[in-house]
mmCIF file of C-alpha atoms and ligand atoms in Angstrom:
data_model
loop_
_atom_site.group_PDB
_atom_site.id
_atom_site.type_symbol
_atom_site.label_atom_id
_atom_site.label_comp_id
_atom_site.label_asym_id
_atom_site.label_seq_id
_atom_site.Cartn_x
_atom_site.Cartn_y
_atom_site.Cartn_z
ATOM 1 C CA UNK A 1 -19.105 18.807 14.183
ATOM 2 C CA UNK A 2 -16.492 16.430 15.842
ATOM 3 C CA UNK A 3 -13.372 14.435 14.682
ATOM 4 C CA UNK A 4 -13.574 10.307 14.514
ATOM 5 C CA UNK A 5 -11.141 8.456 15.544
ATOM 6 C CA UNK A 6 -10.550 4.728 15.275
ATOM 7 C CA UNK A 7 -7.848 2.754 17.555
ATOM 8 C CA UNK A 8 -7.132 -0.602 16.162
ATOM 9 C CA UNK A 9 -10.971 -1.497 16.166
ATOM 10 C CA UNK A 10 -11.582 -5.447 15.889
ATOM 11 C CA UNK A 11 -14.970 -6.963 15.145
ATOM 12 C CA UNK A 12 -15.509 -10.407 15.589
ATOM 13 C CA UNK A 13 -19.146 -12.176 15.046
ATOM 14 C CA UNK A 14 -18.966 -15.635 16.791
ATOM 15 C CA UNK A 15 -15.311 -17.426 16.241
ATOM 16 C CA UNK A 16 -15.312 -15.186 12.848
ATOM 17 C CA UNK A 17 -13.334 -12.109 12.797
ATOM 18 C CA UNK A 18 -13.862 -9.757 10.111
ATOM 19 C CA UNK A 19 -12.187 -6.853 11.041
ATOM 20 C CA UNK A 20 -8.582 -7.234 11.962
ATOM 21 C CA UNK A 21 -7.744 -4.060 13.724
ATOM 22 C CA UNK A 22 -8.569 -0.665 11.944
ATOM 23 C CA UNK A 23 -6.977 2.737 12.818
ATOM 24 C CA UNK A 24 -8.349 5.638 10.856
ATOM 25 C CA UNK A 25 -7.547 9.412 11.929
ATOM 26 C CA UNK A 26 -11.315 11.650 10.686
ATOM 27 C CA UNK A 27 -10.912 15.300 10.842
ATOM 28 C CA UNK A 28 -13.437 17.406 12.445
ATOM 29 C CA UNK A 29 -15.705 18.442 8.959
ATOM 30 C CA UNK A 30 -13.961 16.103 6.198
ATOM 31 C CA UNK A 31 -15.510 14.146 4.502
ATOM 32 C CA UNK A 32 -14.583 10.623 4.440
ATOM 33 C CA UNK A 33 -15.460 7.682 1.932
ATOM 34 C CA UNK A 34 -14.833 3.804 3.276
ATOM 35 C CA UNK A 35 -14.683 2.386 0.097
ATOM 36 C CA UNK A 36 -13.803 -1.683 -0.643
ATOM 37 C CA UNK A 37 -15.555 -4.870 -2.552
ATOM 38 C CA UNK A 38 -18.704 -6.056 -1.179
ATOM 39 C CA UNK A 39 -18.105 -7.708 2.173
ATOM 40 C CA UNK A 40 -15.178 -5.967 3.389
ATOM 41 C CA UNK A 41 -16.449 -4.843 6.866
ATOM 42 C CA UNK A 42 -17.564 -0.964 5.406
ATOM 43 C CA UNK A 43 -20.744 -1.544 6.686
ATOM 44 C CA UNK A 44 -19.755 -3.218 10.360
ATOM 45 C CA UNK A 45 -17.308 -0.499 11.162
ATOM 46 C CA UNK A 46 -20.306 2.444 10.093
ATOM 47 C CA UNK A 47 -22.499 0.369 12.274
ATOM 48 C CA UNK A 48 -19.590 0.105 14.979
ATOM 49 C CA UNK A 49 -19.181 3.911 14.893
ATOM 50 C CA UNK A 50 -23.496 4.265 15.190
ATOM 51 C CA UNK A 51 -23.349 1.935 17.541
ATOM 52 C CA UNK A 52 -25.443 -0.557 16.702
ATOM 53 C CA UNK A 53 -23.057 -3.484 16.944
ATOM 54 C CA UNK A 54 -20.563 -3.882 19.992
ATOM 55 C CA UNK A 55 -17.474 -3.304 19.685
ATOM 56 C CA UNK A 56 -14.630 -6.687 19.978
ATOM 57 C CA UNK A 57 -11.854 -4.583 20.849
ATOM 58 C CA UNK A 58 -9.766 -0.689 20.091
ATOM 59 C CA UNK A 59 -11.419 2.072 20.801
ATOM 60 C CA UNK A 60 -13.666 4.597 18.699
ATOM 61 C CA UNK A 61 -13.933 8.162 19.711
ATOM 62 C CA UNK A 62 -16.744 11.145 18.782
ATOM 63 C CA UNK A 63 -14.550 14.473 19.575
ATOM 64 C CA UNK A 64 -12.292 13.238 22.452
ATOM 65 C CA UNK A 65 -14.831 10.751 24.073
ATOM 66 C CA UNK A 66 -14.491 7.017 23.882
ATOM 67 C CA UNK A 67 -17.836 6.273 22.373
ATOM 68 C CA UNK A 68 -17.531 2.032 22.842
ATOM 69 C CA UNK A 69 -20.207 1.915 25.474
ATOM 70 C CA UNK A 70 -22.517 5.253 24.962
ATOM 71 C CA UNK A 71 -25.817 4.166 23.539
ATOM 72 C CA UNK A 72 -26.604 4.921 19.893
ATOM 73 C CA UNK A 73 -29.004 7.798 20.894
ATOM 74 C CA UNK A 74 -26.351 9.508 23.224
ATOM 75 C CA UNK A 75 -23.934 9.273 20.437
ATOM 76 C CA UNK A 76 -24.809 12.442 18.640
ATOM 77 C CA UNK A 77 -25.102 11.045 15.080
ATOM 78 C CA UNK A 78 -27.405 10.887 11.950
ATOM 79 C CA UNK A 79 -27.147 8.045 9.661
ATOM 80 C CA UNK A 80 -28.859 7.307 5.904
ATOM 81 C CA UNK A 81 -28.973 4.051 4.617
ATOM 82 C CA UNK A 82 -29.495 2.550 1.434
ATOM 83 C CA UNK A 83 -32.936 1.781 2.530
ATOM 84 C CA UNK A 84 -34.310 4.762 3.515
ATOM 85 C CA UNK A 85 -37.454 3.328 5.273
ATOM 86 C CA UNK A 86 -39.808 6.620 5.614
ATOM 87 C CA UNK A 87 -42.896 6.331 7.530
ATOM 88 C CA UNK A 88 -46.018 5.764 4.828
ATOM 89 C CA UNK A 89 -48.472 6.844 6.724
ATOM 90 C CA UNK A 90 -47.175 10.588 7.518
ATOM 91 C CA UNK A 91 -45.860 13.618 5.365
ATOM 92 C CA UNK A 92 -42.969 14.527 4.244
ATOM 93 C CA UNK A 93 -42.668 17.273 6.974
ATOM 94 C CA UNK A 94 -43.420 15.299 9.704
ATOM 95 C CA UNK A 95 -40.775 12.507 8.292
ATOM 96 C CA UNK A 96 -37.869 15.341 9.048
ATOM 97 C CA UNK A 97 -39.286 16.397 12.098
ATOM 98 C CA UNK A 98 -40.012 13.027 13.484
ATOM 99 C CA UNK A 99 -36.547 12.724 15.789
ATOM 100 C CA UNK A 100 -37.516 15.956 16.876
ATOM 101 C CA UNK A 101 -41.074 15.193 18.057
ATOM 102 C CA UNK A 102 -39.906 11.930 20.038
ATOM 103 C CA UNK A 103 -37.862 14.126 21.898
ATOM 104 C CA UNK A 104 -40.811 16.344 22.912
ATOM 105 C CA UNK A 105 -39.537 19.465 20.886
ATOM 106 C CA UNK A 106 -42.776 22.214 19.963
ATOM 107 C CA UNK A 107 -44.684 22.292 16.646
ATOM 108 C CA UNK A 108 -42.708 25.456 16.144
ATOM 109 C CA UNK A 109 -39.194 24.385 16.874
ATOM 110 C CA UNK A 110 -39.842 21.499 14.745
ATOM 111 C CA UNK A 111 -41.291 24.004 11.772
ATOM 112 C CA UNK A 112 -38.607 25.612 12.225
ATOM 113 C CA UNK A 113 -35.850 23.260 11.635
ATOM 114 C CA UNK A 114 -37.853 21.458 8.965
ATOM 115 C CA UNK A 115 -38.238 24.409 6.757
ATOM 116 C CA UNK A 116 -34.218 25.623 6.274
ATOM 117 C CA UNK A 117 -33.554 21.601 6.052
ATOM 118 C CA UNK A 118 -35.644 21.384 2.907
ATOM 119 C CA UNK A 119 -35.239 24.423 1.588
ATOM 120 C CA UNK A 120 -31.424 23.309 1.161
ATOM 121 C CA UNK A 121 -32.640 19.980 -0.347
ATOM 122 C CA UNK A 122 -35.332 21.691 -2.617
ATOM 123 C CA UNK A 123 -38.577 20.027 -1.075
ATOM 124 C CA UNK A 124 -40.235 22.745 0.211
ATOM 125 C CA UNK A 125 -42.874 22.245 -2.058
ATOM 126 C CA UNK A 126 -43.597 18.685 -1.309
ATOM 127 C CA UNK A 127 -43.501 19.123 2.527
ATOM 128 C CA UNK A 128 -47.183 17.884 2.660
ATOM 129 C CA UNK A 129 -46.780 15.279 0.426
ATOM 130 C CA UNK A 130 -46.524 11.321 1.542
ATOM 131 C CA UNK A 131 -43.728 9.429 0.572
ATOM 132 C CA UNK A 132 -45.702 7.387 -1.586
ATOM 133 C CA UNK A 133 -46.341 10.391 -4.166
ATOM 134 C CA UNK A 134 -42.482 11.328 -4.517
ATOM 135 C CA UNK A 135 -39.940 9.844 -6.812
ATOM 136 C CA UNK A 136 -37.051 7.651 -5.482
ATOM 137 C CA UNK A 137 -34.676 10.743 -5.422
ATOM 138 C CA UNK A 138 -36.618 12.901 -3.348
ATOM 139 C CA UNK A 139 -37.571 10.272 -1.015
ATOM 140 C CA UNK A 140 -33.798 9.618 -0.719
ATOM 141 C CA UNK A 141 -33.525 13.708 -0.199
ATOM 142 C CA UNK A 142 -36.219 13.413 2.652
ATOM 143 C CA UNK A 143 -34.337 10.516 4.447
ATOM 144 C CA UNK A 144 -31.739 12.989 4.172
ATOM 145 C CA UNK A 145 -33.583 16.012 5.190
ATOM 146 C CA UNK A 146 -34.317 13.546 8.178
ATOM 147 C CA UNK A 147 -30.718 13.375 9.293
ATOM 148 C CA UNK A 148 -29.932 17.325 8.489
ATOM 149 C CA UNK A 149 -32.742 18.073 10.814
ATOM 150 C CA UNK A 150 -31.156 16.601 13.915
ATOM 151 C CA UNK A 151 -27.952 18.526 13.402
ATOM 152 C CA UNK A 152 -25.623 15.644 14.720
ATOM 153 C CA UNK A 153 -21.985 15.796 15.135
ATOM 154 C CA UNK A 154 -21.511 13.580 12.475
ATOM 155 C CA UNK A 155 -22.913 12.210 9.504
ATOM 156 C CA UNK A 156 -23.207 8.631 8.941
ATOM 157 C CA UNK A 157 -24.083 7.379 5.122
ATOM 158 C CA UNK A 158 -24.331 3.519 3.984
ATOM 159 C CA UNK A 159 -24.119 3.106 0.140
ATOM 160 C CA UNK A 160 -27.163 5.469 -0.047
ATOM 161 C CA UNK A 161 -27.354 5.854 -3.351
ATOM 162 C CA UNK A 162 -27.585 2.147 -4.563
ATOM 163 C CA UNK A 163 -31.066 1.933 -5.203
ATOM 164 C CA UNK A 164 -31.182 4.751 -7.682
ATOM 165 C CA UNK A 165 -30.431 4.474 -11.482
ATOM 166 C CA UNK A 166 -27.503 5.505 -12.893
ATOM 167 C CA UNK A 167 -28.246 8.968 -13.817
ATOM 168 C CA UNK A 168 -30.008 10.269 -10.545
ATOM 169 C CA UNK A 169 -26.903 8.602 -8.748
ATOM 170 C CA UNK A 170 -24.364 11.068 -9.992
ATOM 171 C CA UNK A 171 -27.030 14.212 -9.488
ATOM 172 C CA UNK A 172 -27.541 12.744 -6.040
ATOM 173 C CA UNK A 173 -23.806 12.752 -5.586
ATOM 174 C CA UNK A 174 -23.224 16.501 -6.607
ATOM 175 C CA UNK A 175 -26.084 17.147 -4.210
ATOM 176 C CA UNK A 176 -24.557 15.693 -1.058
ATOM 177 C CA UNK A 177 -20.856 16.602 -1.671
ATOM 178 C CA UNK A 178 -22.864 20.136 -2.275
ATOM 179 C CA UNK A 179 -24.861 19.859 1.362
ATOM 180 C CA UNK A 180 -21.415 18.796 2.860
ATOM 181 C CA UNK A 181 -19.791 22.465 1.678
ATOM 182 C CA UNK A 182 -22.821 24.109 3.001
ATOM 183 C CA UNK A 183 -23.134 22.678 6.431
ATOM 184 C CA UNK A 184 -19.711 20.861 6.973
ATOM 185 C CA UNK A 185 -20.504 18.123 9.160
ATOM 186 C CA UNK A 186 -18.152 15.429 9.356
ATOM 187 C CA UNK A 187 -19.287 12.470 6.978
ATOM 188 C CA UNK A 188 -18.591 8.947 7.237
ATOM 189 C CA UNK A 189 -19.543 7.467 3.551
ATOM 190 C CA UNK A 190 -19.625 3.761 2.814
ATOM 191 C CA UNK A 191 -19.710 2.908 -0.857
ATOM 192 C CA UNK A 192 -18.290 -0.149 -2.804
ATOM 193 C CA UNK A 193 -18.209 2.620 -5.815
ATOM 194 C CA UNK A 194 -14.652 3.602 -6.126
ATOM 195 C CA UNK A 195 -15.521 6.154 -8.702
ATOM 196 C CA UNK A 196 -18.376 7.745 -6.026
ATOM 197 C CA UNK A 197 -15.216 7.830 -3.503
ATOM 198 C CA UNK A 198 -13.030 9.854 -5.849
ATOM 199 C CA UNK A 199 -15.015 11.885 -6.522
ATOM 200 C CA UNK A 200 -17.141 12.840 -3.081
ATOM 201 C CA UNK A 201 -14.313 12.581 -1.002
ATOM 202 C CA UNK A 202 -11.837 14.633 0.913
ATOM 203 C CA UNK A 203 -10.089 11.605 2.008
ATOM 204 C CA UNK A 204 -10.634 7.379 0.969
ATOM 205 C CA UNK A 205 -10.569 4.685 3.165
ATOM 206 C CA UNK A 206 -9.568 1.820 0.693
ATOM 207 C CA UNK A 207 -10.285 -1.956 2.505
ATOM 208 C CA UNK A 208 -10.305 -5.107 2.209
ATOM 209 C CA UNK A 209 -11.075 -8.488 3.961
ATOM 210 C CA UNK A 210 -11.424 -6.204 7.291
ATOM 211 C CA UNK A 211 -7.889 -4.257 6.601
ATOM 212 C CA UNK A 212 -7.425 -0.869 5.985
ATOM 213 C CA UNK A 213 -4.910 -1.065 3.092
ATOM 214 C CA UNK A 214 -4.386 2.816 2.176
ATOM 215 C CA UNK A 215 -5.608 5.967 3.317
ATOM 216 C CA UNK A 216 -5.094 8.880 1.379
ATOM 217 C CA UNK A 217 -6.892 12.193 -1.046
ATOM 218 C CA UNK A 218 -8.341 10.447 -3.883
ATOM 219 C CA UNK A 219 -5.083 11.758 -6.513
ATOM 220 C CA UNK A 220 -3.179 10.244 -3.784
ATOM 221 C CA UNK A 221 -4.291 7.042 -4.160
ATOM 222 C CA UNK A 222 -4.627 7.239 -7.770
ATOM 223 C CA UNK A 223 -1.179 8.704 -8.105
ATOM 224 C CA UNK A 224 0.487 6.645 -5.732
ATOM 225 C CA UNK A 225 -0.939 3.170 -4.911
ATOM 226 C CA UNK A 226 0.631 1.311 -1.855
ATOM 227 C CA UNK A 227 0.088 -1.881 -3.780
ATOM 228 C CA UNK A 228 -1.334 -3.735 -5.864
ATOM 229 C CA UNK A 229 -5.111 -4.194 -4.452
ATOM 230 C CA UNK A 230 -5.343 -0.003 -4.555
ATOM 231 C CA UNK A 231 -4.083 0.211 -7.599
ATOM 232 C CA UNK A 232 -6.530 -1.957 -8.956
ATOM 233 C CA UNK A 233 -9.450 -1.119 -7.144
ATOM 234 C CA UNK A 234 -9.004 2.540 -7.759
ATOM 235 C CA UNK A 235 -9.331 3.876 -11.248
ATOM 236 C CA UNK A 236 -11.615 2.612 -14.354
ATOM 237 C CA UNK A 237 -10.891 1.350 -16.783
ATOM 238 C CA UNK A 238 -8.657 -0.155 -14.495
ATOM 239 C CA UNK A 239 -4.490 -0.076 -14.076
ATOM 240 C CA UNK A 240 -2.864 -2.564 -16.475
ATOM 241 C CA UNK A 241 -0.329 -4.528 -14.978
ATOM 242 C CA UNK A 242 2.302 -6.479 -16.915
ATOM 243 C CA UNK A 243 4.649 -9.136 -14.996
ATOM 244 C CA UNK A 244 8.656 -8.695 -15.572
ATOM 245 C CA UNK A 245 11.636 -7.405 -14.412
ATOM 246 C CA UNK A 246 14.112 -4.462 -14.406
ATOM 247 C CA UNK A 247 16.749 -4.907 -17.154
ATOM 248 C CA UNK A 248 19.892 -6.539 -15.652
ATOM 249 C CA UNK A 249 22.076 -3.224 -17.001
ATOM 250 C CA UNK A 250 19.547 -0.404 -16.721
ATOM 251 C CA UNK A 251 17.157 0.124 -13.849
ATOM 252 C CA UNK A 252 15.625 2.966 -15.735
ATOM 253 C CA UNK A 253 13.746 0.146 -17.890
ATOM 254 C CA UNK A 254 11.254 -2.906 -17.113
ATOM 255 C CA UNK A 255 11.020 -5.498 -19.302
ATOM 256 C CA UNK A 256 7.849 -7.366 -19.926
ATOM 257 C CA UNK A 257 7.824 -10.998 -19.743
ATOM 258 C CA UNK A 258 7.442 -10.793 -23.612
ATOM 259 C CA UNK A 259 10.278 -9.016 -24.215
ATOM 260 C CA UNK A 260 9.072 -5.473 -24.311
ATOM 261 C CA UNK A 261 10.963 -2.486 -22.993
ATOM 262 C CA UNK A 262 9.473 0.505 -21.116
ATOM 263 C CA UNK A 263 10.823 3.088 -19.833
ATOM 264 C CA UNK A 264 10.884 3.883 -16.078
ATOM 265 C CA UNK A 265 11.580 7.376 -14.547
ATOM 266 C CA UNK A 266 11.579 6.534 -10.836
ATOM 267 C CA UNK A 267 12.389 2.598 -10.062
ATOM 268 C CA UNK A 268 12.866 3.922 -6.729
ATOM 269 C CA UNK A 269 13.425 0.591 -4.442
ATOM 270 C CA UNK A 270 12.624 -1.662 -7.167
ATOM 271 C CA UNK A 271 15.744 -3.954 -8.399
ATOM 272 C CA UNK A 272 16.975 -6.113 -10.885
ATOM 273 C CA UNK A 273 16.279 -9.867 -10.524
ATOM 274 C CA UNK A 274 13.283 -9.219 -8.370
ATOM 275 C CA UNK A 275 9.448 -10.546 -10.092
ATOM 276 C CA UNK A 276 7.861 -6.748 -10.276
ATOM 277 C CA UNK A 277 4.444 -5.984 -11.636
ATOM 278 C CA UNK A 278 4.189 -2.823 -13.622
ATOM 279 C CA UNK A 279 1.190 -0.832 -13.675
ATOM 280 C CA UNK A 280 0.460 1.424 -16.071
ATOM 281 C CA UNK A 281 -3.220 3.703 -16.456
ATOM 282 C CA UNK A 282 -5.181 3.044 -19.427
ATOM 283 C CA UNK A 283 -4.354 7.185 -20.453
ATOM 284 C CA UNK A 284 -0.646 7.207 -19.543
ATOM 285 C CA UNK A 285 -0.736 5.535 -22.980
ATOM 286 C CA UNK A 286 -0.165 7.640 -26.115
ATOM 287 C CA UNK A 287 0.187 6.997 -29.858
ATOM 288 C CA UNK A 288 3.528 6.356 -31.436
ATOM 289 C CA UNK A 289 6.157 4.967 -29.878
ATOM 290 C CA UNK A 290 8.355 1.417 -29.958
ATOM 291 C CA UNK A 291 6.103 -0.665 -27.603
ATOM 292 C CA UNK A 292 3.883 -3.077 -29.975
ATOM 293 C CA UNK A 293 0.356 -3.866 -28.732
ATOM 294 C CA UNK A 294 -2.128 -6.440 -31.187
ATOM 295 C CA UNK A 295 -5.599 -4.563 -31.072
ATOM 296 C CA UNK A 296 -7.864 -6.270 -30.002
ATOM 297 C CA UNK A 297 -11.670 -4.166 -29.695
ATOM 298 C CA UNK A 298 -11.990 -0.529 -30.525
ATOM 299 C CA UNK A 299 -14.972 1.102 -28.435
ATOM 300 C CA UNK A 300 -15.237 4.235 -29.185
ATOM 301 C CA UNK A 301 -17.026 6.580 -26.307
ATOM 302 C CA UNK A 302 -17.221 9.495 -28.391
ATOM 303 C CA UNK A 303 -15.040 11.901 -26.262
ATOM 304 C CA UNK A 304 -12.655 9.329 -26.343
ATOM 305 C CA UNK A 305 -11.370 5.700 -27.776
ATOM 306 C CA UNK A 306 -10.712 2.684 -25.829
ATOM 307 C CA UNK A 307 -8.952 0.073 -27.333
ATOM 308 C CA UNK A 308 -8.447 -3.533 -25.636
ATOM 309 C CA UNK A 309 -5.261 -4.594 -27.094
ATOM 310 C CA UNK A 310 -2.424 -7.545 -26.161
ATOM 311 C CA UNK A 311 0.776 -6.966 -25.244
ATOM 312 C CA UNK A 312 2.523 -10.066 -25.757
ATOM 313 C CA UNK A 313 0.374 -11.782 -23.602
ATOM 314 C CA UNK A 314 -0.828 -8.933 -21.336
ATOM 315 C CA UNK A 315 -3.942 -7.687 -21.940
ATOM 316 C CA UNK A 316 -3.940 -3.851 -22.428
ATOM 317 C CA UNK A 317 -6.727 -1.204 -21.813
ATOM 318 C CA UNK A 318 -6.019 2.245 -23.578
ATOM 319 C CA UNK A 319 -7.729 5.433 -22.724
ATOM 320 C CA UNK A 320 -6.874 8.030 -26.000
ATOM 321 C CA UNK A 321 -8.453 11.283 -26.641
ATOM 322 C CA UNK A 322 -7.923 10.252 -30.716
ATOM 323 C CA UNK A 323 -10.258 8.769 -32.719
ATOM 324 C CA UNK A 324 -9.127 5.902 -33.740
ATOM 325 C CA UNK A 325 -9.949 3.388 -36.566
ATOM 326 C CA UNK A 326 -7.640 0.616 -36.184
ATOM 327 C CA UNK A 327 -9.216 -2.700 -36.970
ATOM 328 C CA UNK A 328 -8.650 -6.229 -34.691
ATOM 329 C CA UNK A 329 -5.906 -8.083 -34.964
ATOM 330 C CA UNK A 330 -3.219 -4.595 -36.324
ATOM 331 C CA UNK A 331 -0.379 -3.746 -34.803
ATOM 332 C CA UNK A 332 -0.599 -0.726 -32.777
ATOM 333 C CA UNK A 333 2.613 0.670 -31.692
ATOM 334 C CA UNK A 334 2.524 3.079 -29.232
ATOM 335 C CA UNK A 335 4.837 4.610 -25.567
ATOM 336 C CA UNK A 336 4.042 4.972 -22.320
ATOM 337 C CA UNK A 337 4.687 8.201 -20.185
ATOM 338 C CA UNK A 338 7.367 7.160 -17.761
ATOM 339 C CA UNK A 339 6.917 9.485 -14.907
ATOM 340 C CA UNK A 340 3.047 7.259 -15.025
ATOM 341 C CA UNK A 341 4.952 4.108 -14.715
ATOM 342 C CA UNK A 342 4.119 2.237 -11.348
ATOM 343 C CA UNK A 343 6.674 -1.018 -9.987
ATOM 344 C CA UNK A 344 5.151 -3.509 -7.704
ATOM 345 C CA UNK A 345 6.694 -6.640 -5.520
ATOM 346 C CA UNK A 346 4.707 -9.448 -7.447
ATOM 347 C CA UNK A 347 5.128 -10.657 -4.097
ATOM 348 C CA UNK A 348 2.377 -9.543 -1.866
ATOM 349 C CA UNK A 349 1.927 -6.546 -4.206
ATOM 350 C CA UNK A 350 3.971 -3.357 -2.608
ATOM 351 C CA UNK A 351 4.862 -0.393 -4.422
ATOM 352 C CA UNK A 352 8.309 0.066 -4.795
ATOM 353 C CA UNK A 353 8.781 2.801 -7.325
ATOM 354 C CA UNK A 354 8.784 5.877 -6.091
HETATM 355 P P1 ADP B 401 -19.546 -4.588 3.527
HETATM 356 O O1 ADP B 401 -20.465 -3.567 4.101
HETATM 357 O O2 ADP B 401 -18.180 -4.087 3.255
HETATM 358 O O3 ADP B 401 -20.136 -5.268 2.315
HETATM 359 P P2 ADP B 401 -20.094 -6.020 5.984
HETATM 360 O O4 ADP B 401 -19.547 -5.113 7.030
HETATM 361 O O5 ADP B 401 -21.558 -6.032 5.776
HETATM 362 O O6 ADP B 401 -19.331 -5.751 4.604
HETATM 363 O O7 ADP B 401 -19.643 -7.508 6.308
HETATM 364 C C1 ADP B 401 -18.306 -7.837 6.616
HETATM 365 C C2 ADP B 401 -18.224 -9.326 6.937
HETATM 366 O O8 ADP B 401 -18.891 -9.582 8.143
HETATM 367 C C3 ADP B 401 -18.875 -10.204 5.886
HETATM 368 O O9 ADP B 401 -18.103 -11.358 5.752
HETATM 369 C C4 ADP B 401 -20.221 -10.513 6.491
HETATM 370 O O10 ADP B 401 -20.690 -11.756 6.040
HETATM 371 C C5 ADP B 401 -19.913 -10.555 7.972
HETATM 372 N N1 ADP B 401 -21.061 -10.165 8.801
HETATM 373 C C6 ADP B 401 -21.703 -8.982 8.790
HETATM 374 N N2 ADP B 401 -22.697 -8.938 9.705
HETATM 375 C C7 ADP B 401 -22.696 -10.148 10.309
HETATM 376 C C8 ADP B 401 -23.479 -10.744 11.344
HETATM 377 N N3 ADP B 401 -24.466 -10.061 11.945
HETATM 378 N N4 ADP B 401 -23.173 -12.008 11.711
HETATM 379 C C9 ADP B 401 -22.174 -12.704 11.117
HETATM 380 N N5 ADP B 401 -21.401 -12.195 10.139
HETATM 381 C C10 ADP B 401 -21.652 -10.947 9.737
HETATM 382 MG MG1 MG B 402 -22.349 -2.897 3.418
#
């Protein structure tokens, strides 16, 4: 196990650069998620960090070496991708123990790391089997098995559970948040999932467009979003957010461009006469109240309702544990929690309530 650290890494391909100087602080045994939209630079700063793509400029460290020049092999690090590429032709056991074998180690210190590796990923009975004859989780467990086996410093993962359906993602989830308790190794994981980052996480990277824009624990972020791109990146259904301003005589109330008042509990820097965006989570919304939304679509989930809804000319996502059988077009009145209220700048999207 080691600590990560990047010092305002740059990558540039050609005249391009796409990332514009990243510092992130990894603690020896976390487990960190880079999470952003689909070309970001996740994947170039993972491959930065394995190194196998050169560094423009700032400095990445393994422990308290600079790691910028050390070949990928001296580097002390395991990675799974998305494509986990196992070797056809051999078995399951000799897929783990393959690192091991091209570096000379002895049928029995190879058996011998292979078995405890896949007896904590539950493939001890398929050791003989090819990868042909397994299904796509257990392959994805034996690419896994492959990394546990060469007990690196660190763990590198890159969106590895994208080619799995929907179910088997969120076992395979459980299973390597699991692994990560067991052998706490630090973990760099790159996912464009936000809800896999909130919930594998110790700490999220968000980015975007090759900036880090918050680092933070997941309730952190979801809590408290530095601005406008977290807040709606993080979350689903995702943060509403209603243009207006703080009334002239009351900063303890935003008003919607439509008129509506709600109530704020901490404005914090946010002032009157300044174009604010107020965010507000689909479940800080409750029944009853004087705010008037137009319903729009009910969907009901069964443990809960969602209902799309306009406020003036917002449109409105509400989370409610109720079951609810209002009908399009009805008026829906209903309040919003206060302490859940979030003020942005509508320009360039800071937080500035508290
Ligand atoms: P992510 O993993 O977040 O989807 P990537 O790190 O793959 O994003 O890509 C970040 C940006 O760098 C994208 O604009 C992508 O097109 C560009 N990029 C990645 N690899 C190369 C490359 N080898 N040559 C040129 N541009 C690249
Ligand atoms: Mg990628």
């Amino acid at each position: 196990m080691a600590p990560v650290t990047f010092r305002d890494v740059r990558k540039a391909f050609g005249q391009v650069e796409v990332l514009h100087g990243v510092s992130v602080d990894i603690e020896e045994g976390q487990f960190v998620v880079l999470v952003g939209p689909s070309g970001c630079g996740k994947s170039t700063l993972l491959r930065m960090l394995a190194g196998l793509e050169h560094i423009s400029s700032g400095e990445i460290l393994i422990g308290d070496r600079v790691v910028n020049d050390l070949p990928p092999k001296d580097r002390d690090i395991a990675m799974v991708f998305q494509n986990y590429a196992l070797y056809p032709h051999i078995t399951v056991a000799e897929n783990m123990g393959f690192s091991l074998m091209l570096k000379g180690a002895s049928k029995s210190e190879i058996a011998a790391k292979v078995a405890p590796a896949a007896e904590i990923l539950g493939l001890t009975h398929l050791l003989e089997r090819y990868p042909r004859q397994l299904s796509g989780g257990q392959r994805q467990r034996v690419a896994m098995g492959r990394a546990i086996v060469r007990d690196p410093q660190v763990f590198l993962f890159d969106e590895p559970l994208s080619n799995l359906d929907a179910k088997l993602r969120v076992s395979m989830r459980t299973e390597i948040k699991n692994l990560h308790q067991r052998l706490k190794t630090t973990t760099v994981y790159v996912t464009h999932d936000q809800i896999e980052a909130m919930t594998m996480a110790d700490k999220i990277v968000v980015m975007h467009d090759g900036i880090v824009e918050q680092v933070g624990e997941p309730l952190e972020l979801y809590d408290r979003p530095a601005n406008l791109f977290v807040a709606g990146f993080i979350g689903s259904p995702a943060m509403n957010m209603a243009p207006g301003r703080l009334d002239d005589a009351d900063r303890g109330v935003f008003v919607t461009r439509g008129g509506q008042r709600i109530a704020v509990a901490a404005p914090g820097a946010a002032e009157p006469g300044r174009d604010l965006v107020c965010g507000i989570r689909p479940e800080a919304i409750h029944l009853g109240g004087d705010v008037a939304l137009t319903v729009e679509v009910v969907e009901p989930t069964g443990s809960e309702t969602h209902v799309v809804a306009k406020m003036d000319d917002v449109e409105v996502t509400c989370v409610f544990r109720e079951r609810i059988t209002a009908r399009p077009g009805e008026t829906l009145k209903i309040s919003i929690d206060p302490q859940a209220v979030h003020l942005f700048d509508a320009e360039g999207g800071k937080r500035l309530s508290a």
